[in-house]
Amino acid sequence: MTEAIKLDKGTKAAFREKLMGKLPNGANLNTCLTCGVCASGCPATGLENMDPRKFVRMVALGMDEELTMHPWVWMCSQCQRCIYVCPMKIDIPAMIFEARNLWPRDQRPKGIVGSCDMAMRNTCGSAMGISEEDFEWVVGDILDEVHENQPGWEDLEAPVNKEGAHFFVSQNSREPGTEPEEMIPLWKILHIVGADWTYATRGWGGENYCMFLADDESWEKVARNSIESAGELGCKVYLNTECGHSTYSIWQGQKRYNIETKLEIAPMVQYYAKWIREGKLKPSSDWNKDLKVTFTCQDPCQQVRKSFGDPLAEDLRFIIKACVGEENFIDMQPNYSNNFCCGGGGGYLQSGYNEQRLKYGEIKKDQILATGAAYCVTPCHNCHDQIHKLAEHYECEYHTIHLWTLIAFSLGVLGATERLYLGPDLKPLNMPEGQELEDEY
């Protein structure tokens, strides 16, 4: 039985007063019905003996001493599912953001602090510290390999600092840092549709761990640097890579900090769907007519529930069905904006709380297994990493792939070195002419 909490009459409730003054309508704190819907739908419920309802009540009761430095604030992924299901729309993630700020900066998770500080040290915005020169070299080197080793792609381009390009494309540091071949499918897709696009040496980094650190000043600086870089090149659309928090940090950062820009800030998924509908991309599911390989998808919280909503989730399914066949797609339940967070967001992967993160992800693992799908597609790096790690930890047989991998595969243009995350059932299939798998694949 849980021991009753005794309140000190001298409680000052400074944190509550801070919220009431800083957040719109005090995050609706005083309207809480204590119904518990938030806790029942939160994968972080029970971790460190905390849950969303308990957290809200402790804030409302002025229990600052018990809340200050509570580790649970780093186990909440700020996915906003609690707001989605709350009848009073209480903004618990906004409270979590401010509660993270109660921690002295040097005592916050070292992984998140380090990634934020690294991005602040370079003009690229790369959380891995990849310099402008190194990024441009990696892009050029990988492009040269394609020209030399992939027949038919001798005119493929990956421009950097191209003035007047329509699209400014961001790139998560994971690719140029550790998996450079994973950039190629995206380049091929952009080439096929005839997109006028560019990277930039300044502000190309498609991640922002300063947002997860609850460091407003740094979040703004990283976002502003990237947006201004795109604007100075004369681009019209800031096209975010397949990275949920990158998309959200730019989209929300522009609004939060009133960054002036004429750019359309858009997620890659919407443009994939647009190009398929316009006939510029023509994926085929013919490869799967007899095989019947099944797929499901993860709705990234940052791109769906927190920003672009169910229309983006619908686009995601439209793309996947075009690539694998409608009859071979099996949806998770629940889904769309009501889907569960996988546990990769909120800085969880860099927080050091690995045991709790894997426990958090059990709901997602069970959702995927319930579909029976062989592949889980997710257009988000943190989702991809977490769902892949869940499969390894819980010894599941499903595979996790990027959306660009599936599109390029269905188009028959996915090169031999671009198949890292495909299982042995798909790796040798739909291989472009002149390509063959190397031994390590």
Tab-separated table of C-alpha atoms in Angstrom:
chain	number	residue	atom	x	y	z
A	1	MET	CA	0.000	0.000	0.000
A	2	THR	CA	1.274	3.462	-0.891
A	3	GLU	CA	2.046	5.573	2.169
A	4	ALA	CA	0.000	8.764	2.499
A	5	ILE	CA	1.866	11.974	1.710
A	6	LYS	CA	1.871	14.569	4.445
A	7	LEU	CA	1.995	18.167	3.338
A	8	ASP	CA	3.983	20.794	5.171
A	9	LYS	CA	1.843	23.858	5.782
A	10	GLY	CA	4.867	25.970	4.920
A	11	THR	CA	5.104	24.663	1.367
A	12	LYS	CA	5.882	27.579	-0.955
A	13	ALA	CA	4.854	26.014	-4.263
A	14	ALA	CA	7.372	28.128	-6.185
A	15	PHE	CA	7.340	25.743	-9.147
A	16	ARG	CA	3.565	25.931	-9.436
A	17	GLU	CA	3.695	29.718	-9.370
A	18	LYS	CA	6.388	29.687	-12.039
A	19	LEU	CA	4.164	27.564	-14.273
A	20	MET	CA	1.142	29.778	-13.692
A	21	GLY	CA	3.159	32.815	-14.754
A	22	LYS	CA	5.132	31.344	-17.625
A	23	LEU	CA	2.850	28.888	-19.420
A	24	PRO	CA	-0.360	29.882	-21.248
A	25	ASN	CA	-3.229	29.554	-18.766
A	26	GLY	CA	-0.792	27.961	-16.342
A	27	ALA	CA	-0.911	24.800	-18.505
A	28	ASN	CA	-4.536	24.475	-17.327
A	29	LEU	CA	-3.190	23.095	-14.055
A	30	ASN	CA	-6.212	24.086	-11.966
A	31	THR	CA	-8.650	22.244	-14.235
A	32	CYS	CA	-7.281	18.742	-13.487
A	33	LEU	CA	-10.101	16.286	-12.757
A	34	THR	CA	-7.685	13.678	-11.302
A	35	CYS	CA	-9.364	11.161	-13.619
A	36	GLY	CA	-6.114	9.330	-14.395
A	37	VAL	CA	-6.622	9.051	-18.149
A	38	CYS	CA	-3.152	10.530	-18.631
A	39	ALA	CA	-1.533	7.867	-16.464
A	40	SER	CA	-3.465	4.976	-18.009
A	41	GLY	CA	-2.182	5.829	-21.483
A	42	CYS	CA	1.406	6.739	-20.621
A	43	PRO	CA	4.195	4.162	-21.128
A	44	ALA	CA	6.248	5.963	-18.458
A	45	THR	CA	3.641	5.247	-15.775
A	46	GLY	CA	5.240	3.404	-12.873
A	47	LEU	CA	8.832	4.256	-13.700
A	48	GLU	CA	10.572	5.657	-10.604
A	49	ASN	CA	7.239	5.308	-8.753
A	50	MET	CA	5.798	8.217	-10.761
A	51	ASP	CA	3.070	8.788	-13.336
A	52	PRO	CA	1.537	11.838	-15.063
A	53	ARG	CA	-1.427	12.195	-12.699
A	54	LYS	CA	0.790	11.961	-9.632
A	55	PHE	CA	3.178	14.483	-11.134
A	56	VAL	CA	0.360	16.987	-11.801
A	57	ARG	CA	-1.055	16.579	-8.293
A	58	MET	CA	2.369	17.082	-6.723
A	59	VAL	CA	2.809	20.277	-8.718
A	60	ALA	CA	-0.661	21.497	-7.755
A	61	LEU	CA	-0.022	20.713	-4.082
A	62	GLY	CA	3.243	22.619	-4.090
A	63	MET	CA	5.503	19.654	-3.407
A	64	ASP	CA	8.587	21.369	-4.812
A	65	GLU	CA	11.077	19.501	-2.644
A	66	GLU	CA	9.843	16.112	-3.858
A	67	LEU	CA	9.749	17.224	-7.507
A	68	THR	CA	13.100	18.995	-7.712
A	69	MET	CA	15.709	16.742	-9.317
A	70	HIS	CA	13.205	13.897	-9.727
A	71	PRO	CA	14.661	11.578	-12.448
A	72	TRP	CA	11.226	10.785	-13.902
A	73	VAL	CA	11.262	14.041	-15.860
A	74	TRP	CA	13.928	12.432	-18.097
A	75	MET	CA	11.806	9.293	-18.538
A	76	CYS	CA	8.787	11.192	-19.820
A	77	SER	CA	9.373	11.455	-23.572
A	78	GLN	CA	7.140	14.564	-23.823
A	79	CYS	CA	5.192	12.758	-26.531
A	80	GLN	CA	1.959	14.654	-25.674
A	81	ARG	CA	-0.273	11.587	-25.692
A	82	CYS	CA	-1.389	12.686	-22.220
A	83	ILE	CA	-2.679	15.960	-23.680
A	84	TYR	CA	-4.346	14.103	-26.540
A	85	VAL	CA	-6.412	11.935	-24.173
A	86	CYS	CA	-6.929	14.516	-21.399
A	87	PRO	CA	-10.497	15.907	-21.300
A	88	MET	CA	-9.149	19.217	-19.953
A	89	LYS	CA	-6.082	19.371	-22.265
A	90	ILE	CA	-3.631	19.882	-19.410
A	91	ASP	CA	-0.156	20.462	-20.822
A	92	ILE	CA	1.903	18.024	-18.772
A	93	PRO	CA	4.860	17.960	-21.221
A	94	ALA	CA	5.224	21.734	-20.797
A	95	MET	CA	5.476	21.143	-17.053
A	96	ILE	CA	8.084	18.459	-17.660
A	97	PHE	CA	10.096	20.895	-19.795
A	98	GLU	CA	10.147	23.383	-16.913
A	99	ALA	CA	10.859	20.631	-14.361
A	100	ARG	CA	13.937	19.662	-16.351
A	101	ASN	CA	14.995	23.262	-15.937
A	102	LEU	CA	15.010	22.788	-12.164
A	103	TRP	CA	18.120	20.657	-12.591
A	104	PRO	CA	21.480	22.495	-12.611
A	105	ARG	CA	22.745	22.202	-16.174
A	106	ASP	CA	25.849	20.248	-15.175
A	107	GLN	CA	23.688	17.644	-13.417
A	108	ARG	CA	21.363	16.944	-16.338
A	109	PRO	CA	22.009	13.746	-18.364
A	110	LYS	CA	25.526	13.975	-19.750
A	111	GLY	CA	24.547	12.526	-23.122
A	112	ILE	CA	21.917	15.194	-23.786
A	113	VAL	CA	24.136	17.990	-22.452
A	114	GLY	CA	27.019	16.804	-24.620
A	115	SER	CA	24.918	16.618	-27.784
A	116	CYS	CA	23.532	20.112	-27.205
A	117	ASP	CA	26.938	21.591	-26.435
A	118	MET	CA	28.445	19.935	-29.499
A	119	ALA	CA	25.819	21.518	-31.745
A	120	MET	CA	26.541	24.889	-30.157
A	121	ARG	CA	30.248	24.614	-30.925
A	122	ASN	CA	29.865	24.381	-34.696
A	123	THR	CA	27.944	26.237	-37.369
A	124	CYS	CA	26.607	22.967	-38.771
A	125	GLY	CA	24.275	22.311	-35.852
A	126	SER	CA	25.587	18.735	-35.783
A	127	ALA	CA	25.113	17.045	-32.409
A	128	MET	CA	27.949	14.702	-33.377
A	129	GLY	CA	30.344	17.581	-34.004
A	130	ILE	CA	30.778	16.935	-37.715
A	131	SER	CA	32.399	20.031	-39.193
A	132	GLU	CA	31.381	21.898	-42.323
A	133	GLU	CA	34.451	20.605	-44.141
A	134	ASP	CA	33.921	17.001	-43.058
A	135	PHE	CA	30.250	17.029	-44.040
A	136	GLU	CA	30.997	18.388	-47.504
A	137	TRP	CA	33.804	15.847	-47.929
A	138	VAL	CA	31.605	12.882	-46.890
A	139	VAL	CA	28.825	13.951	-49.266
A	140	GLY	CA	31.303	14.318	-52.137
A	141	ASP	CA	33.063	11.049	-51.360
A	142	ILE	CA	29.864	8.997	-51.223
A	143	LEU	CA	28.597	10.694	-54.390
A	144	ASP	CA	31.836	9.741	-56.186
A	145	GLU	CA	31.337	6.117	-55.117
A	146	VAL	CA	27.843	6.112	-56.620
A	147	HIS	CA	29.137	7.580	-59.894
A	148	GLU	CA	31.867	4.933	-60.075
A	149	ASN	CA	30.000	1.852	-58.874
A	150	GLN	CA	26.345	2.259	-59.800
A	151	PRO	CA	25.631	2.210	-63.548
A	152	GLY	CA	22.993	4.695	-64.620
A	153	TRP	CA	23.604	7.139	-61.774
A	154	GLU	CA	26.581	8.979	-63.230
A	155	ASP	CA	24.608	12.246	-63.216
A	156	LEU	CA	23.286	11.941	-59.641
A	157	GLU	CA	23.859	15.164	-57.695
A	158	ALA	CA	24.065	16.066	-54.018
A	159	PRO	CA	24.574	19.846	-54.134
A	160	VAL	CA	25.964	21.814	-51.201
A	161	ASN	CA	25.436	25.589	-50.799
A	162	LYS	CA	23.567	25.880	-54.087
A	163	GLU	CA	22.083	29.366	-54.194
A	164	GLY	CA	18.478	29.727	-55.287
A	165	ALA	CA	17.601	26.047	-54.834
A	166	HIS	CA	13.922	25.483	-54.088
A	167	PHE	CA	14.477	22.989	-51.270
A	168	PHE	CA	16.869	23.308	-48.343
A	169	VAL	CA	17.329	19.724	-47.110
A	170	SER	CA	18.465	18.923	-43.586
A	171	GLN	CA	20.325	15.726	-42.731
A	172	ASN	CA	20.558	13.866	-39.446
A	173	SER	CA	24.204	13.500	-38.360
A	174	ARG	CA	23.834	9.749	-38.023
A	175	GLU	CA	24.193	9.260	-41.783
A	176	PRO	CA	27.330	11.286	-42.558
A	177	GLY	CA	28.758	10.259	-39.178
A	178	THR	CA	28.248	6.491	-39.151
A	179	GLU	CA	26.061	5.317	-42.077
A	180	PRO	CA	26.868	7.532	-45.091
A	181	GLU	CA	25.369	5.067	-47.612
A	182	GLU	CA	21.978	5.696	-46.006
A	183	MET	CA	21.941	9.164	-47.610
A	184	ILE	CA	21.948	7.756	-51.138
A	185	PRO	CA	18.311	6.544	-51.367
A	186	LEU	CA	17.098	10.044	-50.508
A	187	TRP	CA	19.354	11.573	-53.166
A	188	LYS	CA	17.968	9.142	-55.728
A	189	ILE	CA	14.371	9.987	-54.808
A	190	LEU	CA	15.075	13.714	-55.124
A	191	HIS	CA	16.793	13.085	-58.475
A	192	ILE	CA	13.906	11.023	-59.863
A	193	VAL	CA	11.323	13.717	-59.088
A	194	GLY	CA	13.576	16.432	-60.489
A	195	ALA	CA	13.740	18.335	-57.217
A	196	ASP	CA	15.825	21.503	-57.146
A	197	TRP	CA	17.531	21.074	-53.773
A	198	THR	CA	20.623	21.703	-51.723
A	199	TYR	CA	22.369	20.972	-48.481
A	200	ALA	CA	24.251	23.759	-46.744
A	201	THR	CA	27.484	23.575	-44.820
A	202	ARG	CA	25.955	25.920	-42.265
A	203	GLY	CA	22.954	24.532	-40.404
A	204	TRP	CA	22.633	21.187	-42.200
A	205	GLY	CA	22.459	19.215	-38.921
A	206	GLY	CA	18.966	17.826	-38.540
A	207	GLU	CA	18.873	17.333	-34.785
A	208	ASN	CA	18.460	19.584	-31.760
A	209	TYR	CA	19.153	18.018	-28.375
A	210	CYS	CA	19.077	21.472	-26.794
A	211	MET	CA	15.277	21.196	-27.034
A	212	PHE	CA	15.396	17.988	-24.978
A	213	LEU	CA	17.742	19.673	-22.511
A	214	ALA	CA	15.087	22.352	-21.856
A	215	ASP	CA	17.676	24.962	-22.856
A	216	ASP	CA	15.604	27.638	-24.576
A	217	GLU	CA	18.554	29.857	-25.474
A	218	SER	CA	20.439	27.055	-27.201
A	219	TRP	CA	17.326	25.566	-28.853
A	220	GLU	CA	16.644	28.954	-30.410
A	221	LYS	CA	20.241	29.457	-31.514
A	222	VAL	CA	20.469	26.085	-33.291
A	223	ALA	CA	17.065	26.507	-34.969
A	224	ARG	CA	17.689	30.123	-35.966
A	225	ASN	CA	21.103	29.275	-37.435
A	226	SER	CA	19.614	26.609	-39.704
A	227	ILE	CA	16.561	28.621	-40.772
A	228	GLU	CA	18.677	31.681	-41.545
A	229	SER	CA	21.122	29.557	-43.541
A	230	ALA	CA	18.267	28.312	-45.733
A	231	GLY	CA	16.939	31.838	-46.132
A	232	GLU	CA	20.305	33.271	-47.113
A	233	LEU	CA	20.663	30.666	-49.859
A	234	GLY	CA	17.337	31.883	-51.250
A	235	CYS	CA	15.488	28.595	-50.713
A	236	LYS	CA	11.705	28.428	-50.598
A	237	VAL	CA	11.092	25.237	-48.598
A	238	TYR	CA	12.900	23.965	-45.522
A	239	LEU	CA	12.517	20.227	-46.125
A	240	ASN	CA	13.225	18.248	-42.979
A	241	THR	CA	14.901	14.880	-43.218
A	242	GLU	CA	13.194	11.736	-41.900
A	243	CYS	CA	13.769	12.807	-38.308
A	244	GLY	CA	10.848	13.549	-36.004
A	245	HIS	CA	12.508	15.776	-33.448
A	246	SER	CA	14.434	17.655	-36.119
A	247	THR	CA	11.143	18.404	-37.851
A	248	TYR	CA	9.453	19.475	-34.627
A	249	SER	CA	12.394	21.493	-33.300
A	250	ILE	CA	12.481	23.622	-36.455
A	251	TRP	CA	8.697	23.861	-36.928
A	252	GLN	CA	7.984	24.643	-33.269
A	253	GLY	CA	11.220	26.596	-32.779
A	254	GLN	CA	10.258	29.035	-35.529
A	255	LYS	CA	6.939	29.678	-33.783
A	256	ARG	CA	8.240	29.622	-30.213
A	257	TYR	CA	11.015	32.141	-30.837
A	258	ASN	CA	9.268	34.248	-33.510
A	259	ILE	CA	11.997	33.599	-36.075
A	260	GLU	CA	11.120	35.626	-39.134
A	261	THR	CA	11.180	33.585	-42.328
A	262	LYS	CA	9.330	33.208	-45.610
A	263	LEU	CA	10.256	29.533	-45.776
A	264	GLU	CA	7.681	26.785	-45.837
A	265	ILE	CA	8.813	24.399	-43.102
A	266	ALA	CA	7.727	20.930	-44.195
A	267	PRO	CA	8.265	17.264	-43.346
A	268	MET	CA	9.715	14.942	-45.978
A	269	VAL	CA	6.755	12.524	-45.715
A	270	GLN	CA	4.258	15.019	-47.117
A	271	TYR	CA	6.425	15.619	-50.174
A	272	TYR	CA	6.951	11.900	-50.817
A	273	ALA	CA	3.154	11.515	-50.897
A	274	LYS	CA	2.733	14.621	-53.063
A	275	TRP	CA	5.240	13.346	-55.628
A	276	ILE	CA	3.547	9.930	-55.805
A	277	ARG	CA	0.127	11.546	-56.325
A	278	GLU	CA	1.578	13.762	-59.058
A	279	GLY	CA	3.132	10.762	-60.801
A	280	LYS	CA	6.693	11.985	-60.286
A	281	LEU	CA	7.432	8.974	-58.072
A	282	LYS	CA	6.090	5.639	-59.272
A	283	PRO	CA	6.725	2.978	-56.632
A	284	SER	CA	5.515	-0.504	-57.472
A	285	SER	CA	4.258	-3.230	-55.167
A	286	ASP	CA	4.546	-5.912	-57.879
A	287	TRP	CA	7.574	-7.411	-56.124
A	288	ASN	CA	5.292	-8.317	-53.195
A	289	LYS	CA	2.300	-9.837	-55.036
A	290	ASP	CA	3.385	-13.392	-54.358
A	291	LEU	CA	5.753	-12.916	-51.423
A	292	LYS	CA	3.143	-11.192	-49.206
A	293	VAL	CA	5.774	-9.672	-46.901
A	294	THR	CA	3.864	-7.686	-44.272
A	295	PHE	CA	4.583	-4.171	-43.028
A	296	THR	CA	3.398	-1.871	-40.267
A	297	CYS	CA	4.429	1.692	-39.426
A	298	GLN	CA	5.242	3.844	-36.443
A	299	ASP	CA	3.594	7.280	-36.286
A	300	PRO	CA	6.369	9.546	-34.969
A	301	CYS	CA	4.958	11.624	-32.104
A	302	GLN	CA	6.964	14.673	-33.138
A	303	GLN	CA	5.651	14.664	-36.716
A	304	VAL	CA	2.085	13.482	-36.166
A	305	ARG	CA	0.533	14.163	-32.762
A	306	LYS	CA	2.771	17.144	-31.924
A	307	SER	CA	2.835	18.986	-35.252
A	308	PHE	CA	1.342	17.979	-38.606
A	309	GLY	CA	-1.415	15.707	-37.310
A	310	ASP	CA	-3.354	12.842	-38.858
A	311	PRO	CA	-2.974	14.057	-42.471
A	312	LEU	CA	0.726	13.206	-42.234
A	313	ALA	CA	-0.126	9.797	-40.743
A	314	GLU	CA	-2.474	9.216	-43.661
A	315	ASP	CA	0.275	10.203	-46.119
A	316	LEU	CA	2.643	7.761	-44.416
A	317	ARG	CA	0.235	4.884	-44.953
A	318	PHE	CA	-0.512	5.952	-48.521
A	319	ILE	CA	3.215	5.776	-49.346
A	320	ILE	CA	3.788	2.409	-47.689
A	321	LYS	CA	0.749	0.821	-49.362
A	322	ALA	CA	1.947	2.095	-52.744
A	323	CYS	CA	5.264	0.353	-52.121
A	324	VAL	CA	4.120	-2.973	-50.631
A	325	GLY	CA	0.456	-3.413	-51.607
A	326	GLU	CA	-2.520	-2.373	-49.499
A	327	GLU	CA	-3.276	-5.970	-48.521
A	328	ASN	CA	0.237	-6.326	-47.053
A	329	PHE	CA	-0.040	-3.405	-44.655
A	330	ILE	CA	-1.195	-4.102	-41.087
A	331	ASP	CA	-1.834	-1.128	-38.819
A	332	MET	CA	-0.950	-0.986	-35.150
A	333	GLN	CA	-3.724	-0.404	-32.663
A	334	PRO	CA	-4.113	2.343	-31.568
A	335	ASN	CA	-2.646	4.471	-34.340
A	336	TYR	CA	-2.427	7.938	-35.911
A	337	SER	CA	-2.416	10.682	-33.233
A	338	ASN	CA	-3.505	8.153	-30.623
A	339	ASN	CA	-0.494	5.913	-31.198
A	340	PHE	CA	1.891	5.167	-28.340
A	341	CYS	CA	5.332	6.724	-28.204
A	342	CYS	CA	8.095	4.179	-28.757
A	343	GLY	CA	10.374	5.688	-26.113
A	344	GLY	CA	12.980	7.095	-28.466
A	345	GLY	CA	11.945	10.732	-28.066
A	346	GLY	CA	12.537	13.351	-25.419
A	347	GLY	CA	16.278	12.695	-25.423
A	348	TYR	CA	15.718	9.202	-23.979
A	349	LEU	CA	18.373	7.605	-26.190
A	350	GLN	CA	20.998	9.992	-24.817
A	351	SER	CA	19.751	10.176	-21.229
A	352	GLY	CA	21.562	7.180	-19.780
A	353	TYR	CA	18.332	5.671	-18.420
A	354	ASN	CA	18.568	2.660	-20.716
A	355	GLU	CA	16.808	0.115	-18.486
A	356	GLN	CA	13.827	2.440	-18.074
A	357	ARG	CA	13.790	3.256	-21.791
A	358	LEU	CA	13.530	-0.402	-22.728
A	359	LYS	CA	10.781	-0.919	-20.145
A	360	TYR	CA	8.955	2.126	-21.547
A	361	GLY	CA	9.174	0.579	-25.022
A	362	GLU	CA	7.414	-2.671	-24.083
A	363	ILE	CA	4.053	-1.274	-25.195
A	364	LYS	CA	5.463	-0.439	-28.612
A	365	LYS	CA	7.138	-3.814	-28.907
A	366	ASP	CA	3.854	-5.526	-28.083
A	367	GLN	CA	1.994	-3.351	-30.604
A	368	ILE	CA	4.386	-4.371	-33.374
A	369	LEU	CA	4.277	-8.046	-32.470
A	370	ALA	CA	0.465	-7.975	-32.398
A	371	THR	CA	0.443	-6.980	-36.082
A	372	GLY	CA	2.601	-9.959	-37.021
A	373	ALA	CA	4.382	-7.689	-39.520
A	374	ALA	CA	7.873	-8.565	-40.667
A	375	TYR	CA	8.872	-4.895	-41.052
A	376	CYS	CA	8.186	-1.697	-39.141
A	377	VAL	CA	8.636	1.457	-41.223
A	378	THR	CA	9.335	4.735	-39.461
A	379	PRO	CA	10.325	8.119	-40.933
A	380	CYS	CA	12.136	9.152	-37.741
A	381	HIS	CA	15.696	8.490	-36.604
A	382	ASN	CA	14.993	8.227	-32.880
A	383	CYS	CA	11.991	5.958	-33.514
A	384	HIS	CA	14.129	3.865	-35.858
A	385	ASP	CA	16.921	3.530	-33.299
A	386	GLN	CA	14.602	2.727	-30.395
A	387	ILE	CA	12.417	0.228	-32.278
A	388	HIS	CA	15.536	-1.478	-33.641
A	389	LYS	CA	16.969	-1.696	-30.103
A	390	LEU	CA	13.672	-3.064	-28.767
A	391	ALA	CA	13.858	-5.887	-31.300
A	392	GLU	CA	17.391	-6.714	-30.214
A	393	HIS	CA	16.656	-6.514	-26.484
A	394	TYR	CA	13.430	-8.524	-26.544
A	395	GLU	CA	14.718	-10.877	-29.266
A	396	CYS	CA	11.978	-10.037	-31.745
A	397	GLU	CA	12.200	-11.019	-35.409
A	398	TYR	CA	10.812	-7.871	-37.044
A	399	HIS	CA	13.070	-5.460	-38.951
A	400	THR	CA	13.041	-1.659	-38.818
A	401	ILE	CA	13.585	0.440	-41.939
A	402	HIS	CA	13.579	4.054	-43.057
A	403	LEU	CA	10.839	5.189	-45.399
A	404	TRP	CA	13.389	6.209	-48.039
A	405	THR	CA	14.712	2.628	-48.022
A	406	LEU	CA	11.273	1.217	-48.788
A	407	ILE	CA	10.554	3.771	-51.518
A	408	ALA	CA	13.893	3.206	-53.259
A	409	PHE	CA	13.470	-0.572	-52.928
A	410	SER	CA	10.016	-0.466	-54.529
A	411	LEU	CA	11.388	1.708	-57.335
A	412	GLY	CA	14.118	-0.866	-57.995
A	413	VAL	CA	16.919	1.655	-57.371
A	414	LEU	CA	18.138	0.618	-53.912
A	415	GLY	CA	21.841	-0.114	-54.274
A	416	ALA	CA	23.663	-3.086	-52.788
A	417	THR	CA	25.317	-1.015	-50.056
A	418	GLU	CA	22.056	0.713	-49.118
A	419	ARG	CA	20.340	-2.379	-47.650
A	420	LEU	CA	21.711	-2.388	-44.124
A	421	TYR	CA	18.360	-2.754	-42.354
A	422	LEU	CA	16.664	-5.153	-44.756
A	423	GLY	CA	16.271	-8.741	-43.594
A	424	PRO	CA	17.645	-11.705	-45.556
A	425	ASP	CA	14.249	-12.122	-47.232
A	426	LEU	CA	14.481	-8.765	-49.020
A	427	LYS	CA	18.199	-8.020	-49.318
A	428	PRO	CA	18.739	-9.825	-52.638
A	429	LEU	CA	15.451	-8.696	-54.219
A	430	ASN	CA	14.797	-5.831	-56.655
A	431	MET	CA	18.519	-5.327	-57.115
A	432	PRO	CA	19.472	-2.688	-59.729
A	433	GLU	CA	21.250	-3.989	-62.816
A	434	GLY	CA	24.987	-4.233	-62.329
A	435	GLN	CA	24.728	-4.430	-58.518
A	436	GLU	CA	25.348	-7.403	-56.256
A	437	LEU	CA	25.499	-7.923	-52.517
A	438	GLU	CA	28.892	-7.922	-50.835
A	439	ASP	CA	29.713	-10.605	-48.285
A	440	GLU	CA	29.001	-8.425	-45.226
A	441	TYR	CA	25.481	-7.842	-46.518
